[in-house]
Amino acid sequence: MEMPPPRIVREPLTRSELVTIASEQFGDMVKAAVDVERKIMALGGELHSDEEAVLLDDGSSQRNLWGINLYPAEDEANWIEYDSMINVRPSQGNRTRGVEDARLREQIRRIVNGLVK
C-alpha cells in the first residue's frame, strides 16, 4: 500500500480527521514534523524525514523542525510522543531522538494543540 504524500497543516483540523489519517497508515499513530518558528506542521508521511522535506521545500529552516508522533485516540497528557531520528541534533544540544528541552516540548505541544481541535 502506497502512502499519500505528507500534507502541511496551517489551519486547524479535528482529532477525528487525525484518526482517519492514522487508520490509513499506522493504525493508531500519525507521524508529524512541527516547525516551531512558523507554527505549522506536516503530517502523514511514512518517515519523519518525509514531512521534514515537505516543510523544507515550503521554506522552513532545518533548525526549527522537530519530529513527533501523534496518537489521536489517547488523552491530552499522552497523545504526543517526542521521538524521531530528525531530532538527533548534537549541534543544537539535542543528542537523542527525543526533544530534550522542556520549553521546546511545551512550545511544540501548544502548536499541535492549536492545529488539532
Short mmCIF file of N, CA and C in Angstrom, two decimals:
data_model
loop_
_atom_site.label_atom_id
_atom_site.label_comp_id
_atom_site.label_asym_id
_atom_site.label_seq_id
_atom_site.Cartn_x
_atom_site.Cartn_y
_atom_site.Cartn_z
N MET A 1 0.85 -1.18 0.00
CA MET A 1 0.00 0.00 0.00
C MET A 1 0.89 1.24 0.00
N GLU A 2 0.65 2.14 -0.93
CA GLU A 2 1.44 3.36 -1.01
C GLU A 2 0.81 4.45 -0.17
N MET A 3 1.66 5.14 0.57
CA MET A 3 1.18 6.22 1.43
C MET A 3 0.95 7.48 0.60
N PRO A 4 -0.08 8.25 0.95
CA PRO A 4 -0.24 9.55 0.29
C PRO A 4 0.91 10.47 0.72
N PRO A 5 1.22 11.49 -0.07
CA PRO A 5 2.30 12.38 0.34
C PRO A 5 1.92 13.16 1.60
N PRO A 6 2.92 13.59 2.37
CA PRO A 6 2.62 14.38 3.57
C PRO A 6 1.91 15.68 3.19
N ARG A 7 1.11 16.19 4.12
CA ARG A 7 0.45 17.46 3.87
C ARG A 7 0.80 18.45 4.97
N ILE A 8 0.85 19.71 4.58
CA ILE A 8 1.15 20.77 5.55
C ILE A 8 -0.15 21.24 6.18
N VAL A 9 -0.14 21.34 7.49
CA VAL A 9 -1.32 21.79 8.24
C VAL A 9 -1.06 23.21 8.71
N ARG A 10 -1.84 24.13 8.15
CA ARG A 10 -1.74 25.55 8.54
C ARG A 10 -3.00 26.00 9.28
N GLU A 11 -4.10 25.30 9.00
CA GLU A 11 -5.40 25.59 9.62
C GLU A 11 -5.80 24.39 10.47
N PRO A 12 -6.51 24.62 11.56
CA PRO A 12 -6.87 23.51 12.45
C PRO A 12 -7.65 22.39 11.76
N LEU A 13 -7.34 21.17 12.17
CA LEU A 13 -8.12 20.01 11.76
C LEU A 13 -8.60 19.32 13.02
N THR A 14 -9.50 18.38 12.87
CA THR A 14 -10.08 17.74 14.05
C THR A 14 -9.34 16.46 14.40
N ARG A 15 -9.51 16.03 15.63
CA ARG A 15 -8.92 14.75 16.04
C ARG A 15 -9.49 13.61 15.22
N SER A 16 -10.78 13.71 14.86
CA SER A 16 -11.38 12.63 14.06
C SER A 16 -10.73 12.57 12.68
N GLU A 17 -10.33 13.71 12.12
CA GLU A 17 -9.58 13.69 10.85
C GLU A 17 -8.24 12.98 11.05
N LEU A 18 -7.61 13.23 12.20
CA LEU A 18 -6.34 12.56 12.50
C LEU A 18 -6.53 11.05 12.66
N VAL A 19 -7.62 10.66 13.28
CA VAL A 19 -7.92 9.23 13.44
C VAL A 19 -8.02 8.57 12.05
N THR A 20 -8.66 9.26 11.12
CA THR A 20 -8.79 8.74 9.75
C THR A 20 -7.43 8.60 9.09
N ILE A 21 -6.60 9.65 9.22
CA ILE A 21 -5.25 9.60 8.65
C ILE A 21 -4.46 8.45 9.27
N ALA A 22 -4.55 8.30 10.59
CA ALA A 22 -3.84 7.22 11.29
C ALA A 22 -4.30 5.85 10.77
N SER A 23 -5.61 5.69 10.61
CA SER A 23 -6.13 4.38 10.18
C SER A 23 -5.67 4.03 8.77
N GLU A 24 -5.39 5.03 7.96
CA GLU A 24 -4.91 4.79 6.60
C GLU A 24 -3.42 4.45 6.58
N GLN A 25 -2.74 4.65 7.71
CA GLN A 25 -1.30 4.47 7.73
C GLN A 25 -0.85 3.46 8.77
N PHE A 26 -0.59 3.91 9.99
CA PHE A 26 0.00 3.06 11.02
C PHE A 26 -1.04 2.50 11.99
N GLY A 27 -2.30 2.79 11.77
CA GLY A 27 -3.35 2.28 12.64
C GLY A 27 -3.78 3.29 13.68
N ASP A 28 -2.92 3.52 14.69
CA ASP A 28 -3.30 4.41 15.79
C ASP A 28 -2.40 5.63 15.91
N MET A 29 -1.47 5.81 14.95
CA MET A 29 -0.46 6.85 15.08
C MET A 29 -0.24 7.58 13.76
N VAL A 30 0.06 8.88 13.88
CA VAL A 30 0.40 9.71 12.72
C VAL A 30 1.75 10.34 13.00
N LYS A 31 2.68 10.23 12.06
CA LYS A 31 3.97 10.90 12.19
C LYS A 31 3.80 12.35 11.75
N ALA A 32 4.51 13.25 12.41
CA ALA A 32 4.43 14.67 12.06
C ALA A 32 5.77 15.34 12.29
N ALA A 33 5.98 16.44 11.59
CA ALA A 33 7.12 17.33 11.84
C ALA A 33 6.55 18.71 12.08
N VAL A 34 7.01 19.36 13.14
CA VAL A 34 6.49 20.66 13.56
C VAL A 34 7.56 21.72 13.32
N ASP A 35 7.15 22.82 12.71
CA ASP A 35 8.02 23.99 12.55
C ASP A 35 7.69 24.94 13.69
N VAL A 36 8.58 25.04 14.68
CA VAL A 36 8.29 25.85 15.86
C VAL A 36 8.36 27.34 15.58
N GLU A 37 9.02 27.74 14.51
CA GLU A 37 9.10 29.15 14.15
C GLU A 37 7.84 29.59 13.41
N ARG A 38 7.42 28.81 12.41
CA ARG A 38 6.28 29.17 11.57
C ARG A 38 4.95 28.69 12.14
N LYS A 39 5.02 27.85 13.20
CA LYS A 39 3.82 27.33 13.88
C LYS A 39 2.90 26.56 12.93
N ILE A 40 3.52 25.72 12.11
CA ILE A 40 2.79 24.82 11.22
C ILE A 40 3.37 23.42 11.40
N MET A 41 2.70 22.42 10.83
CA MET A 41 3.26 21.08 10.86
C MET A 41 2.90 20.36 9.57
N ALA A 42 3.68 19.34 9.28
CA ALA A 42 3.37 18.45 8.17
C ALA A 42 3.11 17.10 8.79
N LEU A 43 2.16 16.38 8.21
CA LEU A 43 1.87 15.05 8.74
C LEU A 43 1.48 14.10 7.62
N GLY A 44 1.51 12.83 7.98
CA GLY A 44 1.05 11.82 7.05
C GLY A 44 2.12 11.14 6.23
N GLY A 45 3.39 11.37 6.52
CA GLY A 45 4.44 10.69 5.77
C GLY A 45 4.76 9.34 6.38
N GLU A 46 5.51 8.55 5.64
CA GLU A 46 5.93 7.25 6.15
C GLU A 46 7.07 7.42 7.17
N LEU A 47 7.92 8.42 6.92
CA LEU A 47 9.03 8.74 7.81
C LEU A 47 8.95 10.21 8.19
N HIS A 48 9.50 10.57 9.35
CA HIS A 48 9.53 11.98 9.74
C HIS A 48 10.30 12.80 8.71
N SER A 49 11.30 12.19 8.08
CA SER A 49 12.08 12.91 7.08
C SER A 49 11.23 13.28 5.86
N ASP A 50 10.14 12.54 5.61
CA ASP A 50 9.23 12.90 4.51
C ASP A 50 8.53 14.23 4.83
N GLU A 51 8.05 14.37 6.04
CA GLU A 51 7.40 15.62 6.45
C GLU A 51 8.42 16.76 6.51
N GLU A 52 9.60 16.42 7.03
CA GLU A 52 10.67 17.42 7.09
C GLU A 52 10.97 17.97 5.70
N ALA A 53 11.05 17.10 4.70
CA ALA A 53 11.35 17.52 3.33
C ALA A 53 10.26 18.44 2.77
N VAL A 54 9.00 18.11 3.06
CA VAL A 54 7.88 18.94 2.58
C VAL A 54 7.97 20.34 3.19
N LEU A 55 8.28 20.40 4.49
CA LEU A 55 8.39 21.71 5.15
C LEU A 55 9.61 22.49 4.65
N LEU A 56 10.72 21.80 4.43
CA LEU A 56 11.91 22.49 3.89
C LEU A 56 11.60 23.06 2.51
N ASP A 57 10.91 22.29 1.68
CA ASP A 57 10.51 22.78 0.35
C ASP A 57 9.58 23.98 0.44
N ASP A 58 8.84 24.07 1.54
CA ASP A 58 7.88 25.15 1.75
C ASP A 58 8.54 26.39 2.37
N GLY A 59 9.83 26.30 2.69
CA GLY A 59 10.53 27.47 3.21
C GLY A 59 10.94 27.39 4.67
N SER A 60 10.68 26.27 5.31
CA SER A 60 11.08 26.11 6.71
C SER A 60 12.60 25.98 6.83
N SER A 61 13.11 26.31 8.00
CA SER A 61 14.53 26.16 8.31
C SER A 61 14.72 24.88 9.12
N GLN A 62 15.73 24.11 8.77
CA GLN A 62 16.02 22.82 9.41
C GLN A 62 16.05 22.92 10.93
N ARG A 63 16.66 23.95 11.46
CA ARG A 63 16.85 24.06 12.92
C ARG A 63 15.53 24.21 13.67
N ASN A 64 14.44 24.56 12.95
CA ASN A 64 13.13 24.76 13.59
C ASN A 64 12.22 23.55 13.49
N LEU A 65 12.69 22.46 12.87
CA LEU A 65 11.82 21.30 12.62
C LEU A 65 12.09 20.19 13.62
N TRP A 66 11.00 19.68 14.20
CA TRP A 66 11.09 18.62 15.20
C TRP A 66 10.07 17.54 14.89
N GLY A 67 10.50 16.27 14.99
CA GLY A 67 9.63 15.14 14.69
C GLY A 67 8.90 14.63 15.91
N ILE A 68 7.62 14.33 15.71
CA ILE A 68 6.78 13.79 16.79
C ILE A 68 5.87 12.71 16.21
N ASN A 69 5.26 11.95 17.12
CA ASN A 69 4.21 11.01 16.75
C ASN A 69 2.95 11.43 17.49
N LEU A 70 1.82 11.39 16.80
CA LEU A 70 0.54 11.74 17.40
C LEU A 70 -0.33 10.50 17.51
N TYR A 71 -0.92 10.31 18.68
CA TYR A 71 -1.83 9.19 18.92
C TYR A 71 -3.20 9.80 19.21
N PRO A 72 -4.02 10.05 18.16
CA PRO A 72 -5.26 10.81 18.32
C PRO A 72 -6.28 10.20 19.26
N ALA A 73 -6.21 8.91 19.54
CA ALA A 73 -7.18 8.29 20.44
C ALA A 73 -6.78 8.44 21.92
N GLU A 74 -5.55 8.85 22.17
CA GLU A 74 -5.06 9.00 23.54
C GLU A 74 -5.56 10.30 24.18
N ASP A 75 -5.45 10.37 25.51
CA ASP A 75 -5.86 11.59 26.19
C ASP A 75 -4.80 12.68 26.03
N GLU A 76 -5.18 13.87 26.44
CA GLU A 76 -4.35 15.07 26.26
C GLU A 76 -2.92 14.90 26.79
N ALA A 77 -2.76 14.20 27.90
CA ALA A 77 -1.45 14.06 28.53
C ALA A 77 -0.53 13.10 27.78
N ASN A 78 -1.10 12.22 26.98
CA ASN A 78 -0.29 11.15 26.38
C ASN A 78 -0.32 11.07 24.86
N TRP A 79 -0.95 12.02 24.21
CA TRP A 79 -1.16 11.82 22.77
C TRP A 79 -0.01 12.29 21.89
N ILE A 80 0.97 13.04 22.46
CA ILE A 80 2.13 13.47 21.70
C ILE A 80 3.37 12.72 22.20
N GLU A 81 4.07 12.09 21.27
CA GLU A 81 5.31 11.38 21.59
C GLU A 81 6.45 12.10 20.86
N TYR A 82 7.42 12.58 21.63
CA TYR A 82 8.55 13.33 21.08
C TYR A 82 9.67 12.36 20.74
N ASP A 83 9.56 11.68 19.60
CA ASP A 83 10.52 10.64 19.25
C ASP A 83 10.72 10.59 17.74
N SER A 84 11.91 10.98 17.28
CA SER A 84 12.19 10.93 15.86
C SER A 84 13.69 11.01 15.61
N MET A 85 14.14 10.33 14.57
CA MET A 85 15.55 10.43 14.18
C MET A 85 15.91 11.86 13.78
N ILE A 86 14.96 12.63 13.24
CA ILE A 86 15.31 14.00 12.82
C ILE A 86 15.62 14.90 14.01
N ASN A 87 15.31 14.44 15.23
CA ASN A 87 15.58 15.23 16.43
C ASN A 87 17.02 15.08 16.93
N VAL A 88 17.75 14.11 16.40
CA VAL A 88 19.13 13.91 16.84
C VAL A 88 19.97 15.03 16.22
N ARG A 89 20.31 16.00 17.06
CA ARG A 89 20.99 17.20 16.59
C ARG A 89 22.00 17.71 17.60
N PRO A 90 23.16 17.05 17.70
CA PRO A 90 24.15 17.47 18.68
C PRO A 90 24.52 18.95 18.56
N SER A 91 24.53 19.49 17.35
CA SER A 91 24.91 20.90 17.16
C SER A 91 23.93 21.85 17.84
N GLN A 92 22.70 21.38 18.10
CA GLN A 92 21.71 22.19 18.81
C GLN A 92 21.51 21.69 20.24
N GLY A 93 22.41 20.83 20.70
CA GLY A 93 22.35 20.34 22.06
C GLY A 93 21.33 19.24 22.29
N ASN A 94 20.79 18.67 21.21
CA ASN A 94 19.82 17.58 21.33
C ASN A 94 20.48 16.30 20.83
N ARG A 95 20.86 15.44 21.77
CA ARG A 95 21.66 14.27 21.41
C ARG A 95 20.85 12.98 21.29
N THR A 96 19.54 13.05 21.47
CA THR A 96 18.72 11.83 21.41
C THR A 96 17.58 12.02 20.41
N ARG A 97 16.81 10.95 20.23
CA ARG A 97 15.63 11.00 19.35
C ARG A 97 14.50 11.81 19.96
N GLY A 98 14.56 12.03 21.26
CA GLY A 98 13.54 12.83 21.94
C GLY A 98 13.81 14.31 21.78
N VAL A 99 12.91 15.12 22.33
CA VAL A 99 13.14 16.57 22.40
C VAL A 99 13.52 16.85 23.86
N GLU A 100 14.79 17.12 24.10
CA GLU A 100 15.31 17.17 25.46
C GLU A 100 14.91 18.44 26.22
N ASP A 101 14.73 19.55 25.53
CA ASP A 101 14.41 20.83 26.15
C ASP A 101 12.92 20.90 26.50
N ALA A 102 12.62 21.01 27.80
CA ALA A 102 11.22 21.03 28.25
C ALA A 102 10.45 22.22 27.67
N ARG A 103 11.10 23.37 27.55
CA ARG A 103 10.41 24.54 26.98
C ARG A 103 10.07 24.31 25.51
N LEU A 104 10.97 23.65 24.79
CA LEU A 104 10.71 23.33 23.39
C LEU A 104 9.57 22.32 23.27
N ARG A 105 9.55 21.32 24.14
CA ARG A 105 8.43 20.36 24.14
C ARG A 105 7.11 21.08 24.37
N GLU A 106 7.10 22.01 25.30
CA GLU A 106 5.88 22.77 25.59
C GLU A 106 5.47 23.63 24.39
N GLN A 107 6.43 24.22 23.72
CA GLN A 107 6.15 25.02 22.52
C GLN A 107 5.54 24.13 21.43
N ILE A 108 6.09 22.95 21.23
CA ILE A 108 5.56 22.01 20.25
C ILE A 108 4.14 21.61 20.63
N ARG A 109 3.93 21.31 21.92
CA ARG A 109 2.60 20.91 22.40
C ARG A 109 1.56 22.00 22.12
N ARG A 110 1.91 23.25 22.39
CA ARG A 110 0.97 24.37 22.14
C ARG A 110 0.65 24.50 20.65
N ILE A 111 1.65 24.35 19.79
CA ILE A 111 1.43 24.46 18.35
C ILE A 111 0.50 23.33 17.89
N VAL A 112 0.81 22.10 18.30
CA VAL A 112 -0.01 20.96 17.89
C VAL A 112 -1.44 21.10 18.41
N ASN A 113 -1.60 21.48 19.67
CA ASN A 113 -2.94 21.64 20.21
C ASN A 113 -3.72 22.78 19.54
N GLY A 114 -3.00 23.76 19.00
CA GLY A 114 -3.66 24.82 18.24
C GLY A 114 -4.07 24.38 16.85
N LEU A 115 -3.34 23.38 16.31
CA LEU A 115 -3.65 22.91 14.95
C LEU A 115 -4.59 21.71 14.93
N VAL A 116 -4.81 21.09 16.08
CA VAL A 116 -5.70 19.94 16.15
C VAL A 116 -6.74 20.24 17.23
N LYS A 117 -8.00 20.29 16.84
CA LYS A 117 -9.09 20.64 17.77
C LYS A 117 -9.88 19.40 18.16
#
